[in-house]
Amino acid sequence: MDARNTSQSFGDASARLRRRGSWLLLVVILVAGLGGGAAVFSLRRIDQEIQLRLSQQLSRHLEDFQVVIANARRLGGRGIEIRGLAIASTEGEPLAEIDELIVECDVEISQLLTRSIVPSIKRVVVRHLVLHCRPDESKTILEKLRSLPSTESSLPAIRIEDASLRVYGTDQPLLIQDLNFDVIPTGDMPELTLQGSMSADFASQIVIAGKIHRDGTSWNLGGRVADFDFSSRLTQRLPADIRQVIAPLTGLQANGTLEFKVGSPREPGGDIQFSVSGNVVDGQLQDPRWSTPFTEIRAEFSGDNGHFELHQLSARNGATTIFVAGNQQGWNSQAARSGRLRLRDLTVDRELLEALPEQFRSLVPKFSPEGMVNIDLHLQMQGEELHTTAVVECVDASFSYHKFPYRLTGCRGIVRYENGVIQTRGLRALANGQPLTIAFEFVNPGIMSTGWCTVHADGPIPLDDNLVMALEPKSRAIVLSLNAQGGIWLKQLRVSRKDAAEKYLRTAVLVVQEGTIKYSKFPYPITNVSGVLELNDRDWTLSELQGRHGNAYLAGQGQWVAHDKRPGGRLSLDLSANDVPLDEELQSALRPQEQEVWSKLRLTGSVDQLDVGIRFDSDNPRVSVDVRAQKWPADRNLDGRSIRIRPVWFPLALNDLRGAVHYRDGKLIVQEVRARHNETEILATGECRFGPRGQWLVDFKQLDADRVVPNSDLITAVPEKLATAITKMAFDGTVNLHGALRMTGVTGVVPESNWDVVMHTYDANLNCGVQLNHIHGSVRLTGRHDKDGVQCSGELDIDSLIYQDAQITGLKGPFWIDDNRLLLGTWAERGRKPEPREMSASVFGGKLLIDSEVWLRDEVNFGIKMSLANSDLARFSKERLSGEHDLSGRVYAMLQLSGSNKGLYALQGSGQVRLRNADIYELPVMVRLLKLLTIKPPDTTAFTTADIDFRVRGESIYFDTIDFKGDAISLHGRNSWMNLDRELNLRFYTRVGRSQIQLPLITSLLDEASRNILEIEVGGTLEEPNVRAKGFPEIDETLQQLFPEAARARQSDGNFLTRPFRTMRRR
């Protein structure tokens, strides 16, 4: 309390006493106004004059008020009685009402009429006084009363009985009643003794006693208020300005006592002297800011002009107990002040925090405290200098720091603040049930603070949503992208700075235990994760990372390096794994286009060694993934771990894949990957690329396949049209393949394939319209397959093959194959430069040239054009003819042939055979012919040349010309034929010599003569010919017509010409 305010209050009290003296003086004046009218009139008339005279005098002094006296009369010799005295405002509002006023004085009529009665007043009794106090009118009334004339005579004793005071400020006035008051003069002393008592709605008894000098220069009062009841009944009846002052105590209900002393200043102009003491018991405060009331309020206080002391104040609010004590030495702004606040079992909740002063409430969002604490607060203030000591004992509290809003619960320990330094002692808390130790010390807490804070846990803390959401946005984004779960053991967290101008430096060491991660950019789940995370300011380092995926064991390391002076950073994560299954989870971790390629590859199995590198820069949303995979040979693996692949575009199951692949950013490099399909071994080296819109490329720069068997698996795997071609060729054997293969594709489009391969085969069989057996050699294929079909050019390099039991060697030359046809020789290089080449080969020592065309439809049609030059007849006889034959000569031949796979009956063609420098009498037919001609082998051969022109129709060969020429005789054949079963039907006529003289007339005569002299017919088979000669064939024919029985007899004797031929085979 301010002493100056106190002095002013007591000055107002002194003024009120003086005003009451004015009221008493007014009473005396009323009495003195009773003049000498009594001597003129009768007693009744005297009473009327007394009443009139008093009314006039009061009206003059209270000219702004209405004054009414109901009755005034003289009481024998005792004094004057005034009744019904009322004073009101000009508006008629009552101000004071006195039922009865008795002035004990000398009441002789002569005295009343001749002089004032004031000196003779001995005592004044006021009964049933009712004062009406209105704050807006009280000041004016008091000023009027202060202007009443005073008297130098001594005041008589005054007694006020059964008075009341009504103070108006609200609808219900404050009532002070049972007011009994005595003003007692002290002999001739200028002092008055005051004593009295009263009661009110808020106090059962108020006792006042004191002395006051008549001129008001000195006074003192003392009193006691018993059973003071402070409640809403009191506050609701107080004036508005007073209610506003005590508004914080509106909900207070309390009982107590109050003792006070008030005295005049010790020197003029000085402060009123006062002292006060009191207590409050059984108080209760219902504050609208609190849901529960403050109860059991007790307090003791005292104060005077030099100090104020709150000895103690105790209260309860729910489970919380409150104790306050303090003192103030002096009443000016520089007075020394101290205070103590002790709170026990304080529940820190939203209600409490919202009730804090603004300067403290602004700190609440930074820590969001809750729970139960004990608080000891000690304040000392000298002028503007404040010393604060606060000790907060956390009993069961929780809080979360606004920069890391992860709530810690079960907090116990001490937080102490003193002289600008806040520090902890034994502070422990729980993070999701895991104990933490927290220590810190900060100087000048706030924006300019310096200091340090350390936190460490006793064990792992679950990495739940609350912990993740507490991280700063960038760190949270990393953890969320990893989809991390498990336990985090906070080994150490330290935040510190020594200079307020610097940023806080953060370091941390966290150990991950039993975690799982599934990086959103490469969502491959890893379980049983453990490792160490280290934070250095804004950079993270991951080390000793271990984990599992199924049976796979993983290890790795990584780091996050923040950008300088800007958000974001770079992530690098390196993982290595053993025995990694090629399962759906690994496939799902890839990008969509890569998943599609995986699906088309249809991979199964496991990878022995897998190394994964992940790189990400926040400046570039694209994630770089580097994968290196290694599969060891089968002898270093367990059963069931081999890799199997069966591509959709080439659905051939390839097993036991082994080797190395390297994948990075859509590019897969294949490094000597080997695979097996049954007995087939495959080796591939190349690369695969994957585009952002579903494009893919498979480029095997080296593709080797050994012991390839074109069985049903392979035929099913190749494109349909190619499969049809392979099937129709009826290839039987194995192939070794070496070369390159390139395949490209886009989702929803037929893949495109390009190849350049060399295939080697050993002892294979092939039917490409004609049956080729025992093929040894190679073929080079260069071609492509796309939506339009297959187009492939090639180069044959066949060392040897067997055709119709004839060996063909050195078969070389170009060919072409597509969905519809197979071209050999010049037809395969049609339109190319230099000049197209025939397919060439060596047959029986001669050179064979071939051009061929095979149409690969449901009905395989073919056409072939062949020429043979300088072939050795001796080799032919040894390799193709049974028995011992001594043949020689050189063979030249040409053949044009067409047909289909319907059968031999579809064959059509023509050709020529030329035999030179020959010796062919060793042939069975020739031997029979020579015997028939009774020619014995001379020193020169029987036939040295032969010219044959023939046609092929189905299974038959028709000889248009078949001439055998020798030195002694020549045979000329016409209208002859043989079939592919080697059956013969030949007709020759003889001629002496070589017929080299070509005179038209003579030659024709000799030919005709030869035909009419001897005709030779050959039947049977090539190995067992039947030869029959006919002399003069025309005569013989005539005889047959004349003697048919003889002809039949000759036929029955086995005559060659009449023996029927075996029916020719048909398909």
Coordinates of C-alpha atoms in Angstrom, one line a residue, residues 12 43 109 404 460 594 600 669 703 810 947 1040 1066:
D12 CA -10.7 12.2 4.1
L43 CA -46.4 28.1 24.5
I109 CA -38.6 31.8 27.2
F404 CA 11.4 -31.0 -31.2
P460 CA 15.9 -47.9 -27.4
E594 CA 11.7 -51.7 -64.8
K600 CA 8.8 -60.0 -69.0
I669 CA 25.2 -54.2 -67.9
L703 CA 25.9 -64.3 -77.1
G810 CA 32.7 -77.2 -99.0
D947 CA 25.4 -87.1 -123.4
Q1040 CA 4.4 -110.8 -133.6
R1066 CA 3.3 -93.0 -105.4

